[in-house]
Amino acid sequence: MNNDEIQSIIDIVKSCDDTILCTNRRDEYPEARTVMNALNADVNNLELHFITDRDSPKMKHLHHNPKCCLYYFNPNTRYAVRLFGEMNVIDDMAEKQKYWRDNYQQFGYNGPNDPNLVLLQFAPVSYKFYVGNEMKTGLI
């Protein structure tokens, strides 16, 4: 693991409002969708968090297979990174309260104890990005 590369990845993550999450459907085809990156705007490591609805298709995919890919792309800088790892559900109420934002009410959630609100934590395993023509890869 190269600390400069990890810091470059963190900088890209922090610069993006959204990311693409790719999960694996039961028929083994990948499915990608945009997810909000707001919980990661001030991260200083690659412990990334997301919220979703308990009944969302992504939860069904992740329950079946937690392996996934996050694709961050900043259209202004053209910097991008792919993070490969597993997405885990965080049931701890203190953690859910820590990541709760009142503006999540606009998505229909009533608070951190809403039974439909799921807090996800991404556990990265590896990464891939380019600096010019040079591909950078590594384990985290």
mmCIF file of N, CA and C in Angstrom:
data_model
loop_
_atom_site.group_PDB
_atom_site.id
_atom_site.type_symbol
_atom_site.label_atom_id
_atom_site.label_comp_id
_atom_site.label_asym_id
_atom_site.label_seq_id
_atom_site.Cartn_x
_atom_site.Cartn_y
_atom_site.Cartn_z
ATOM 1 N N MET A 1 0.850 -1.175 0.000
ATOM 2 C CA MET A 1 0.000 0.000 0.000
ATOM 3 C C MET A 1 0.897 1.240 0.000
ATOM 4 N N ASN A 2 0.686 2.101 -0.956
ATOM 5 C CA ASN A 2 1.440 3.331 -1.096
ATOM 6 C C ASN A 2 0.622 4.474 -0.487
ATOM 7 N N ASN A 3 1.150 5.146 0.543
ATOM 8 C CA ASN A 3 0.404 6.204 1.235
ATOM 9 C C ASN A 3 0.045 7.362 0.318
ATOM 10 N N ASP A 4 0.922 7.702 -0.642
ATOM 11 C CA ASP A 4 0.609 8.775 -1.585
ATOM 12 C C ASP A 4 -0.568 8.388 -2.471
ATOM 13 N N GLU A 5 -0.605 7.129 -2.894
ATOM 14 C CA GLU A 5 -1.715 6.664 -3.716
ATOM 15 C C GLU A 5 -3.015 6.669 -2.920
ATOM 16 N N ILE A 6 -2.963 6.217 -1.673
ATOM 17 C CA ILE A 6 -4.156 6.225 -0.820
ATOM 18 C C ILE A 6 -4.652 7.655 -0.621
ATOM 19 N N GLN A 7 -3.743 8.605 -0.389
ATOM 20 C CA GLN A 7 -4.164 10.001 -0.219
ATOM 21 C C GLN A 7 -4.783 10.541 -1.512
ATOM 22 N N SER A 8 -4.245 10.162 -2.650
ATOM 23 C CA SER A 8 -4.824 10.570 -3.933
ATOM 24 C C SER A 8 -6.242 10.032 -4.075
ATOM 25 N N ILE A 9 -6.461 8.788 -3.660
ATOM 26 C CA ILE A 9 -7.793 8.191 -3.709
ATOM 27 C C ILE A 9 -8.740 8.949 -2.784
ATOM 28 N N ILE A 10 -8.302 9.226 -1.566
ATOM 29 C CA ILE A 10 -9.135 9.974 -0.612
ATOM 30 C C ILE A 10 -9.500 11.332 -1.188
ATOM 31 N N ASP A 11 -8.562 12.001 -1.831
ATOM 32 C CA ASP A 11 -8.838 13.310 -2.433
ATOM 33 C C ASP A 11 -9.913 13.206 -3.511
ATOM 34 N N ILE A 12 -9.868 12.161 -4.322
ATOM 35 C CA ILE A 12 -10.895 11.967 -5.350
ATOM 36 C C ILE A 12 -12.244 11.695 -4.695
ATOM 37 N N VAL A 13 -12.272 10.808 -3.695
ATOM 38 C CA VAL A 13 -13.517 10.475 -2.992
ATOM 39 C C VAL A 13 -14.156 11.744 -2.427
ATOM 40 N N LYS A 14 -13.364 12.565 -1.773
ATOM 41 C CA LYS A 14 -13.885 13.782 -1.144
ATOM 42 C C LYS A 14 -14.389 14.802 -2.166
ATOM 43 N N SER A 15 -13.886 14.740 -3.390
ATOM 44 C CA SER A 15 -14.259 15.729 -4.403
ATOM 45 C C SER A 15 -15.554 15.390 -5.133
ATOM 46 N N CYS A 16 -16.120 14.222 -4.881
ATOM 47 C CA CYS A 16 -17.295 13.760 -5.633
ATOM 48 C C CYS A 16 -18.571 13.833 -4.800
ATOM 49 N N ASP A 17 -19.622 14.389 -5.392
ATOM 50 C CA ASP A 17 -20.926 14.424 -4.730
ATOM 51 C C ASP A 17 -21.592 13.050 -4.739
ATOM 52 N N ASP A 18 -21.325 12.293 -5.788
ATOM 53 C CA ASP A 18 -21.924 10.976 -5.970
ATOM 54 C C ASP A 18 -20.850 9.990 -6.394
ATOM 55 N N THR A 19 -21.201 8.721 -6.336
ATOM 56 C CA THR A 19 -20.346 7.669 -6.861
ATOM 57 C C THR A 19 -21.232 6.629 -7.521
ATOM 58 N N ILE A 20 -20.629 5.790 -8.317
ATOM 59 C CA ILE A 20 -21.350 4.676 -8.923
ATOM 60 C C ILE A 20 -21.045 3.428 -8.103
ATOM 61 N N LEU A 21 -22.092 2.771 -7.636
ATOM 62 C CA LEU A 21 -21.969 1.512 -6.908
ATOM 63 C C LEU A 21 -22.390 0.394 -7.850
ATOM 64 N N CYS A 22 -21.524 -0.577 -8.015
ATOM 65 C CA CYS A 22 -21.835 -1.735 -8.852
ATOM 66 C C CYS A 22 -21.924 -2.968 -7.958
ATOM 67 N N THR A 23 -23.083 -3.609 -8.006
ATOM 68 C CA THR A 23 -23.322 -4.830 -7.238
ATOM 69 C C THR A 23 -23.543 -5.971 -8.219
ATOM 70 N N ASN A 24 -23.692 -7.170 -7.685
ATOM 71 C CA ASN A 24 -23.909 -8.356 -8.506
ATOM 72 C C ASN A 24 -25.307 -8.896 -8.271
ATOM 73 N N ARG A 25 -26.077 -8.953 -9.352
ATOM 74 C CA ARG A 25 -27.433 -9.485 -9.247
ATOM 75 C C ARG A 25 -27.390 -11.002 -9.062
ATOM 76 N N ARG A 26 -28.530 -11.580 -8.707
ATOM 77 C CA ARG A 26 -28.598 -13.029 -8.523
ATOM 78 C C ARG A 26 -28.335 -13.790 -9.814
ATOM 79 N N ASP A 27 -28.625 -13.167 -10.963
ATOM 80 C CA ASP A 27 -28.350 -13.824 -12.242
ATOM 81 C C ASP A 27 -26.899 -13.597 -12.678
ATOM 82 N N GLU A 28 -26.103 -13.048 -11.774
ATOM 83 C CA GLU A 28 -24.660 -12.819 -11.918
ATOM 84 C C GLU A 28 -24.291 -11.657 -12.835
ATOM 85 N N TYR A 29 -25.278 -10.944 -13.375
ATOM 86 C CA TYR A 29 -24.961 -9.748 -14.139
ATOM 87 C C TYR A 29 -24.685 -8.603 -13.173
ATOM 88 N N PRO A 30 -23.728 -7.748 -13.501
ATOM 89 C CA PRO A 30 -23.488 -6.576 -12.645
ATOM 90 C C PRO A 30 -24.587 -5.543 -12.848
ATOM 91 N N GLU A 31 -24.852 -4.775 -11.814
ATOM 92 C CA GLU A 31 -25.806 -3.663 -11.909
ATOM 93 C C GLU A 31 -25.183 -2.447 -11.238
ATOM 94 N N ALA A 32 -25.164 -1.339 -11.968
ATOM 95 C CA ALA A 32 -24.561 -0.099 -11.466
ATOM 96 C C ALA A 32 -25.630 0.952 -11.262
ATOM 97 N N ARG A 33 -25.424 1.769 -10.226
ATOM 98 C CA ARG A 33 -26.326 2.889 -9.971
ATOM 99 C C ARG A 33 -25.559 3.970 -9.220
ATOM 100 N N THR A 34 -26.065 5.196 -9.346
ATOM 101 C CA THR A 34 -25.477 6.325 -8.634
ATOM 102 C C THR A 34 -25.947 6.298 -7.190
ATOM 103 N N VAL A 35 -25.009 6.519 -6.254
ATOM 104 C CA VAL A 35 -25.364 6.665 -4.848
ATOM 105 C C VAL A 35 -24.744 7.955 -4.308
ATOM 106 N N MET A 36 -25.416 8.528 -3.347
ATOM 107 C CA MET A 36 -24.994 9.773 -2.723
ATOM 108 C C MET A 36 -23.707 9.548 -1.920
ATOM 109 N N ASN A 37 -22.770 10.470 -2.045
ATOM 110 C CA ASN A 37 -21.475 10.362 -1.372
ATOM 111 C C ASN A 37 -21.342 11.334 -0.198
ATOM 112 N N ALA A 38 -22.442 11.925 0.241
ATOM 113 C CA ALA A 38 -22.411 12.994 1.250
ATOM 114 C C ALA A 38 -21.717 12.576 2.548
ATOM 115 N N LEU A 39 -21.853 11.332 2.953
ATOM 116 C CA LEU A 39 -21.256 10.899 4.220
ATOM 117 C C LEU A 39 -19.736 10.821 4.156
ATOM 118 N N ASN A 40 -19.185 10.953 2.956
ATOM 119 C CA ASN A 40 -17.745 10.797 2.784
ATOM 120 C C ASN A 40 -17.049 12.092 2.386
ATOM 121 N N ALA A 41 -17.734 13.209 2.508
ATOM 122 C CA ALA A 41 -17.179 14.499 2.078
ATOM 123 C C ALA A 41 -15.965 14.927 2.896
ATOM 124 N N ASP A 42 -15.865 14.460 4.128
ATOM 125 C CA ASP A 42 -14.769 14.880 5.001
ATOM 126 C C ASP A 42 -13.932 13.706 5.508
ATOM 127 N N VAL A 43 -13.917 12.599 4.781
ATOM 128 C CA VAL A 43 -13.170 11.422 5.251
ATOM 129 C C VAL A 43 -11.673 11.682 5.237
ATOM 130 N N ASN A 44 -10.971 10.967 6.097
ATOM 131 C CA ASN A 44 -9.506 11.017 6.073
ATOM 132 C C ASN A 44 -8.924 9.601 5.959
ATOM 133 N N ASN A 45 -9.817 8.635 5.641
ATOM 134 C CA ASN A 45 -9.404 7.262 5.371
ATOM 135 C C ASN A 45 -10.420 6.661 4.402
ATOM 136 N N LEU A 46 -10.270 5.407 4.088
ATOM 137 C CA LEU A 46 -11.175 4.777 3.118
ATOM 138 C C LEU A 46 -12.281 3.961 3.778
ATOM 139 N N GLU A 47 -12.624 4.315 5.009
ATOM 140 C CA GLU A 47 -13.786 3.740 5.681
ATOM 141 C C GLU A 47 -14.986 4.571 5.224
ATOM 142 N N LEU A 48 -15.657 4.115 4.174
ATOM 143 C CA LEU A 48 -16.703 4.889 3.513
ATOM 144 C C LEU A 48 -18.082 4.399 3.933
ATOM 145 N N HIS A 49 -19.034 5.346 4.014
ATOM 146 C CA HIS A 49 -20.381 5.033 4.474
ATOM 147 C C HIS A 49 -21.425 5.550 3.492
ATOM 148 N N PHE A 50 -22.550 4.832 3.461
ATOM 149 C CA PHE A 50 -23.667 5.182 2.586
ATOM 150 C C PHE A 50 -24.960 4.824 3.299
ATOM 151 N N ILE A 51 -26.058 5.450 2.866
ATOM 152 C CA ILE A 51 -27.365 5.060 3.386
ATOM 153 C C ILE A 51 -28.197 4.520 2.227
ATOM 154 N N THR A 52 -29.141 3.670 2.572
ATOM 155 C CA THR A 52 -30.065 3.144 1.578
ATOM 156 C C THR A 52 -31.313 2.653 2.286
ATOM 157 N N ASP A 53 -32.262 2.237 1.500
ATOM 158 C CA ASP A 53 -33.517 1.710 2.012
ATOM 159 C C ASP A 53 -33.400 0.191 2.179
ATOM 160 N N ARG A 54 -33.950 -0.313 3.241
ATOM 161 C CA ARG A 54 -33.864 -1.743 3.548
ATOM 162 C C ARG A 54 -34.385 -2.622 2.408
ATOM 163 N N ASP A 55 -35.378 -2.143 1.664
ATOM 164 C CA ASP A 55 -35.993 -2.944 0.601
ATOM 165 C C ASP A 55 -35.461 -2.613 -0.791
ATOM 166 N N SER A 56 -34.355 -1.882 -0.877
ATOM 167 C CA SER A 56 -33.825 -1.501 -2.190
ATOM 168 C C SER A 56 -33.230 -2.712 -2.909
ATOM 169 N N PRO A 57 -33.219 -2.687 -4.235
ATOM 170 C CA PRO A 57 -32.582 -3.781 -4.977
ATOM 171 C C PRO A 57 -31.119 -3.972 -4.588
ATOM 172 N N LYS A 58 -30.406 -2.880 -4.296
ATOM 173 C CA LYS A 58 -28.992 -3.038 -3.934
ATOM 174 C C LYS A 58 -28.833 -3.843 -2.655
ATOM 175 N N MET A 59 -29.783 -3.709 -1.715
ATOM 176 C CA MET A 59 -29.707 -4.498 -0.484
ATOM 177 C C MET A 59 -29.906 -5.986 -0.774
ATOM 178 N N LYS A 60 -30.793 -6.295 -1.703
ATOM 179 C CA LYS A 60 -30.989 -7.699 -2.087
ATOM 180 C C LYS A 60 -29.704 -8.246 -2.712
ATOM 181 N N HIS A 61 -29.074 -7.458 -3.566
ATOM 182 C CA HIS A 61 -27.823 -7.883 -4.200
ATOM 183 C C HIS A 61 -26.736 -8.084 -3.146
ATOM 184 N N LEU A 62 -26.585 -7.107 -2.252
ATOM 185 C CA LEU A 62 -25.520 -7.158 -1.251
ATOM 186 C C LEU A 62 -25.743 -8.281 -0.232
ATOM 187 N N HIS A 63 -26.998 -8.565 0.055
ATOM 188 C CA HIS A 63 -27.297 -9.684 0.962
ATOM 189 C C HIS A 63 -26.828 -10.996 0.330
ATOM 190 N N HIS A 64 -27.049 -11.122 -0.966
ATOM 191 C CA HIS A 64 -26.647 -12.328 -1.687
ATOM 192 C C HIS A 64 -25.129 -12.389 -1.884
ATOM 193 N N ASN A 65 -24.506 -11.219 -2.171
ATOM 194 C CA ASN A 65 -23.069 -11.154 -2.440
ATOM 195 C C ASN A 65 -22.576 -9.759 -2.061
ATOM 196 N N PRO A 66 -21.856 -9.614 -0.958
ATOM 197 C CA PRO A 66 -21.429 -8.288 -0.504
ATOM 198 C C PRO A 66 -20.286 -7.673 -1.317
ATOM 199 N N LYS A 67 -19.697 -8.430 -2.242
ATOM 200 C CA LYS A 67 -18.608 -7.882 -3.058
ATOM 201 C C LYS A 67 -19.173 -6.863 -4.033
ATOM 202 N N CYS A 68 -18.472 -5.729 -4.135
ATOM 203 C CA CYS A 68 -18.963 -4.654 -4.986
ATOM 204 C C CYS A 68 -17.805 -3.764 -5.430
ATOM 205 N N CYS A 69 -18.127 -2.804 -6.265
ATOM 206 C CA CYS A 69 -17.148 -1.847 -6.765
ATOM 207 C C CYS A 69 -17.743 -0.449 -6.640
ATOM 208 N N LEU A 70 -16.937 0.488 -6.183
ATOM 209 C CA LEU A 70 -17.288 1.909 -6.190
ATOM 210 C C LEU A 70 -16.444 2.581 -7.267
ATOM 211 N N TYR A 71 -17.104 3.350 -8.130
ATOM 212 C CA TYR A 71 -16.396 4.083 -9.177
ATOM 213 C C TYR A 71 -16.621 5.571 -8.943
ATOM 214 N N TYR A 72 -15.543 6.247 -8.553
ATOM 215 C CA TYR A 72 -15.581 7.695 -8.342
ATOM 216 C C TYR A 72 -15.011 8.382 -9.572
ATOM 217 N N PHE A 73 -15.715 9.409 -10.054
ATOM 218 C CA PHE A 73 -15.250 10.177 -11.201
ATOM 219 C C PHE A 73 -15.581 11.645 -10.975
ATOM 220 N N ASN A 74 -14.557 12.488 -11.025
ATOM 221 C CA ASN A 74 -14.753 13.931 -10.901
ATOM 222 C C ASN A 74 -14.725 14.520 -12.305
ATOM 223 N N PRO A 75 -15.868 15.024 -12.811
ATOM 224 C CA PRO A 75 -15.914 15.532 -14.181
ATOM 225 C C PRO A 75 -15.093 16.803 -14.391
ATOM 226 N N ASN A 76 -14.824 17.538 -13.337
ATOM 227 C CA ASN A 76 -14.032 18.771 -13.469
ATOM 228 C C ASN A 76 -12.546 18.484 -13.639
ATOM 229 N N THR A 77 -12.032 17.531 -12.864
ATOM 230 C CA THR A 77 -10.600 17.217 -12.926
ATOM 231 C C THR A 77 -10.315 16.039 -13.855
ATOM 232 N N ARG A 78 -11.370 15.251 -14.150
ATOM 233 C CA ARG A 78 -11.261 14.029 -14.952
ATOM 234 C C ARG A 78 -10.520 12.918 -14.198
ATOM 235 N N TYR A 79 -10.325 13.074 -12.888
ATOM 236 C CA TYR A 79 -9.706 12.027 -12.079
ATOM 237 C C TYR A 79 -10.758 10.988 -11.714
ATOM 238 N N ALA A 80 -10.368 9.738 -11.722
ATOM 239 C CA ALA A 80 -11.282 8.647 -11.406
ATOM 240 C C ALA A 80 -10.534 7.564 -10.639
ATOM 241 N N VAL A 81 -11.287 6.790 -9.868
ATOM 242 C CA VAL A 81 -10.716 5.652 -9.138
ATOM 243 C C VAL A 81 -11.796 4.589 -8.991
ATOM 244 N N ARG A 82 -11.376 3.345 -9.051
ATOM 245 C CA ARG A 82 -12.249 2.212 -8.764
ATOM 246 C C ARG A 82 -11.775 1.577 -7.470
ATOM 247 N N LEU A 83 -12.702 1.366 -6.564
ATOM 248 C CA LEU A 83 -12.420 0.689 -5.299
ATOM 249 C C LEU A 83 -13.198 -0.617 -5.275
ATOM 250 N N PHE A 84 -12.517 -1.692 -4.967
ATOM 251 C CA PHE A 84 -13.131 -3.015 -4.917
ATOM 252 C C PHE A 84 -13.139 -3.487 -3.462
ATOM 253 N N GLY A 85 -14.263 -4.050 -3.031
ATOM 254 C CA GLY A 85 -14.340 -4.518 -1.649
ATOM 255 C C GLY A 85 -15.694 -5.099 -1.341
ATOM 256 N N GLU A 86 -16.056 -5.027 -0.064
ATOM 257 C CA GLU A 86 -17.334 -5.559 0.389
ATOM 258 C C GLU A 86 -18.103 -4.493 1.153
ATOM 259 N N MET A 87 -19.423 -4.531 0.990
ATOM 260 C CA MET A 87 -20.306 -3.590 1.674
ATOM 261 C C MET A 87 -20.964 -4.326 2.832
ATOM 262 N N ASN A 88 -20.886 -3.732 4.023
ATOM 263 C CA ASN A 88 -21.434 -4.340 5.231
ATOM 264 C C ASN A 88 -22.503 -3.452 5.838
ATOM 265 N N VAL A 89 -23.522 -4.067 6.414
ATOM 266 C CA VAL A 89 -24.590 -3.351 7.114
ATOM 267 C C VAL A 89 -24.126 -3.051 8.527
ATOM 268 N N ILE A 90 -24.318 -1.802 8.952
ATOM 269 C CA ILE A 90 -23.998 -1.379 10.317
ATOM 270 C C ILE A 90 -25.314 -1.239 11.078
ATOM 271 N N ASP A 91 -25.530 -2.106 12.059
ATOM 272 C CA ASP A 91 -26.764 -2.075 12.841
ATOM 273 C C ASP A 91 -26.627 -1.314 14.152
ATOM 274 N N ASP A 92 -25.408 -0.963 14.521
ATOM 275 C CA ASP A 92 -25.159 -0.277 15.784
ATOM 276 C C ASP A 92 -25.843 1.095 15.785
ATOM 277 N N MET A 93 -26.733 1.317 16.754
ATOM 278 C CA MET A 93 -27.513 2.558 16.788
ATOM 279 C C MET A 93 -26.632 3.785 16.996
ATOM 280 N N ALA A 94 -25.577 3.672 17.774
ATOM 281 C CA ALA A 94 -24.679 4.818 17.982
ATOM 282 C C ALA A 94 -24.029 5.227 16.661
ATOM 283 N N GLU A 95 -23.646 4.250 15.848
ATOM 284 C CA GLU A 95 -23.070 4.554 14.531
ATOM 285 C C GLU A 95 -24.113 5.179 13.617
ATOM 286 N N LYS A 96 -25.335 4.649 13.639
ATOM 287 C CA LYS A 96 -26.396 5.215 12.804
ATOM 288 C C LYS A 96 -26.684 6.663 13.206
ATOM 289 N N GLN A 97 -26.678 6.951 14.509
ATOM 290 C CA GLN A 97 -26.896 8.319 14.974
ATOM 291 C C GLN A 97 -25.745 9.229 14.550
ATOM 292 N N LYS A 98 -24.530 8.707 14.581
ATOM 293 C CA LYS A 98 -23.355 9.486 14.184
ATOM 294 C C LYS A 98 -23.457 9.942 12.733
ATOM 295 N N TYR A 99 -24.004 9.092 11.862
ATOM 296 C CA TYR A 99 -24.070 9.399 10.434
ATOM 297 C C TYR A 99 -25.409 9.972 9.990
ATOM 298 N N TRP A 100 -26.360 10.096 10.897
ATOM 299 C CA TRP A 100 -27.665 10.658 10.551
ATOM 300 C C TRP A 100 -27.547 12.147 10.221
ATOM 301 N N ARG A 101 -28.247 12.568 9.185
ATOM 302 C CA ARG A 101 -28.361 13.978 8.805
ATOM 303 C C ARG A 101 -29.843 14.302 8.681
ATOM 304 N N ASP A 102 -30.262 15.439 9.230
ATOM 305 C CA ASP A 102 -31.677 15.795 9.192
ATOM 306 C C ASP A 102 -32.224 15.896 7.772
ATOM 307 N N ASN A 103 -31.375 16.224 6.804
ATOM 308 C CA ASN A 103 -31.884 16.331 5.435
ATOM 309 C C ASN A 103 -32.251 14.966 4.838
ATOM 310 N N TYR A 104 -31.956 13.862 5.511
ATOM 311 C CA TYR A 104 -32.382 12.551 5.031
ATOM 312 C C TYR A 104 -33.894 12.383 5.144
ATOM 313 N N GLN A 105 -34.524 13.284 5.889
ATOM 314 C CA GLN A 105 -35.983 13.253 5.974
ATOM 315 C C GLN A 105 -36.613 13.486 4.607
ATOM 316 N N GLN A 106 -35.916 14.211 3.728
ATOM 317 C CA GLN A 106 -36.440 14.432 2.376
ATOM 318 C C GLN A 106 -36.534 13.133 1.577
ATOM 319 N N PHE A 107 -35.829 12.096 2.018
ATOM 320 C CA PHE A 107 -35.880 10.790 1.361
ATOM 321 C C PHE A 107 -36.892 9.864 2.047
ATOM 322 N N GLY A 108 -37.633 10.399 3.020
ATOM 323 C CA GLY A 108 -38.676 9.634 3.683
ATOM 324 C C GLY A 108 -38.270 8.948 4.975
ATOM 325 N N TYR A 109 -37.049 9.177 5.443
ATOM 326 C CA TYR A 109 -36.606 8.570 6.698
ATOM 327 C C TYR A 109 -37.010 9.463 7.863
ATOM 328 N N ASN A 110 -37.407 8.837 8.979
ATOM 329 C CA ASN A 110 -37.884 9.575 10.143
ATOM 330 C C ASN A 110 -36.815 9.818 11.192
ATOM 331 N N GLY A 111 -35.645 9.280 11.021
ATOM 332 C CA GLY A 111 -34.567 9.444 11.989
ATOM 333 C C GLY A 111 -33.644 8.246 11.919
ATOM 334 N N PRO A 112 -32.579 8.267 12.726
ATOM 335 C CA PRO A 112 -31.609 7.171 12.673
ATOM 336 C C PRO A 112 -32.182 5.818 13.099
ATOM 337 N N ASN A 113 -33.292 5.845 13.830
ATOM 338 C CA ASN A 113 -33.911 4.583 14.264
ATOM 339 C C ASN A 113 -35.015 4.119 13.318
ATOM 340 N N ASP A 114 -35.187 4.788 12.178
ATOM 341 C CA ASP A 114 -36.173 4.379 11.174
ATOM 342 C C ASP A 114 -35.828 2.960 10.708
ATOM 343 N N PRO A 115 -36.770 2.030 10.783
ATOM 344 C CA PRO A 115 -36.463 0.643 10.407
ATOM 345 C C PRO A 115 -36.117 0.467 8.927
ATOM 346 N N ASN A 116 -36.483 1.428 8.079
ATOM 347 C CA ASN A 116 -36.168 1.333 6.648
ATOM 348 C C ASN A 116 -34.798 1.902 6.307
ATOM 349 N N LEU A 117 -34.191 2.645 7.224
ATOM 350 C CA LEU A 117 -32.880 3.252 6.988
ATOM 351 C C LEU A 117 -31.775 2.240 7.274
ATOM 352 N N VAL A 118 -30.901 2.045 6.300
ATOM 353 C CA VAL A 118 -29.770 1.136 6.459
ATOM 354 C C VAL A 118 -28.487 1.931 6.286
ATOM 355 N N LEU A 119 -27.586 1.784 7.241
ATOM 356 C CA LEU A 119 -26.252 2.373 7.136
ATOM 357 C C LEU A 119 -25.313 1.296 6.630
ATOM 358 N N LEU A 120 -24.608 1.618 5.540
ATOM 359 C CA LEU A 120 -23.664 0.687 4.937
ATOM 360 C C LEU A 120 -22.247 1.197 5.135
ATOM 361 N N GLN A 121 -21.326 0.286 5.330
ATOM 362 C CA GLN A 121 -19.908 0.625 5.421
ATOM 363 C C GLN A 121 -19.152 -0.206 4.394
ATOM 364 N N PHE A 122 -18.376 0.475 3.570
ATOM 365 C CA PHE A 122 -17.586 -0.178 2.536
ATOM 366 C C PHE A 122 -16.231 -0.556 3.116
ATOM 367 N N ALA A 123 -15.851 -1.818 2.955
ATOM 368 C CA ALA A 123 -14.543 -2.318 3.392
ATOM 369 C C ALA A 123 -13.703 -2.551 2.138
ATOM 370 N N PRO A 124 -12.808 -1.596 1.807
ATOM 371 C CA PRO A 124 -12.035 -1.728 0.573
ATOM 372 C C PRO A 124 -10.972 -2.823 0.676
ATOM 373 N N VAL A 125 -10.729 -3.463 -0.461
ATOM 374 C CA VAL A 125 -9.706 -4.503 -0.550
ATOM 375 C C VAL A 125 -8.610 -4.069 -1.521
ATOM 376 N N SER A 126 -9.007 -3.455 -2.639
ATOM 377 C CA SER A 126 -8.029 -3.047 -3.644
ATOM 378 C C SER A 126 -8.527 -1.829 -4.408
ATOM 379 N N TYR A 127 -7.646 -1.250 -5.209
ATOM 380 C CA TYR A 127 -7.974 -0.059 -5.984
ATOM 381 C C TYR A 127 -7.290 -0.103 -7.338
ATOM 382 N N LYS A 128 -7.818 0.745 -8.235
ATOM 383 C CA LYS A 128 -7.229 0.907 -9.555
ATOM 384 C C LYS A 128 -7.534 2.327 -10.031
ATOM 385 N N PHE A 129 -6.491 3.037 -10.475
ATOM 386 C CA PHE A 129 -6.691 4.335 -11.105
ATOM 387 C C PHE A 129 -5.506 4.629 -12.005
ATOM 388 N N TYR A 130 -5.641 5.660 -12.813
ATOM 389 C CA TYR A 130 -4.594 6.020 -13.770
ATOM 390 C C TYR A 130 -4.034 7.389 -13.450
ATOM 391 N N VAL A 131 -2.745 7.520 -13.642
ATOM 392 C CA VAL A 131 -2.064 8.813 -13.653
ATOM 393 C C VAL A 131 -1.450 8.894 -15.047
ATOM 394 N N GLY A 132 -2.110 9.662 -15.917
ATOM 395 C CA GLY A 132 -1.713 9.657 -17.320
ATOM 396 C C GLY A 132 -1.959 8.268 -17.891
ATOM 397 N N ASN A 133 -0.956 7.694 -18.515
ATOM 398 C CA ASN A 133 -1.071 6.348 -19.081
ATOM 399 C C ASN A 133 -0.676 5.263 -18.085
ATOM 400 N N GLU A 134 -0.216 5.652 -16.912
ATOM 401 C CA GLU A 134 0.258 4.691 -15.923
ATOM 402 C C GLU A 134 -0.874 4.232 -15.010
ATOM 403 N N MET A 135 -1.118 2.912 -14.996
ATOM 404 C CA MET A 135 -2.153 2.359 -14.138
ATOM 405 C C MET A 135 -1.566 2.101 -12.757
ATOM 406 N N LYS A 136 -2.274 2.581 -11.739
ATOM 407 C CA LYS A 136 -1.885 2.358 -10.347
ATOM 408 C C LYS A 136 -2.880 1.361 -9.747
ATOM 409 N N THR A 137 -2.368 0.280 -9.174
ATOM 410 C CA THR A 137 -3.217 -0.695 -8.511
ATOM 411 C C THR A 137 -2.559 -1.065 -7.189
ATOM 412 N N GLY A 138 -3.360 -1.558 -6.281
ATOM 413 C CA GLY A 138 -2.800 -1.980 -5.016
ATOM 414 C C GLY A 138 -3.840 -2.564 -4.097
ATOM 415 N N LEU A 139 -3.357 -3.161 -3.035
ATOM 416 C CA LEU A 139 -4.208 -3.690 -1.979
ATOM 417 C C LEU A 139 -4.275 -2.678 -0.858
ATOM 418 N N ILE A 140 -5.381 -2.652 -0.192
ATOM 419 C CA ILE A 140 -5.561 -1.712 0.912
ATOM 420 C C ILE A 140 -5.522 -2.495 2.220
#
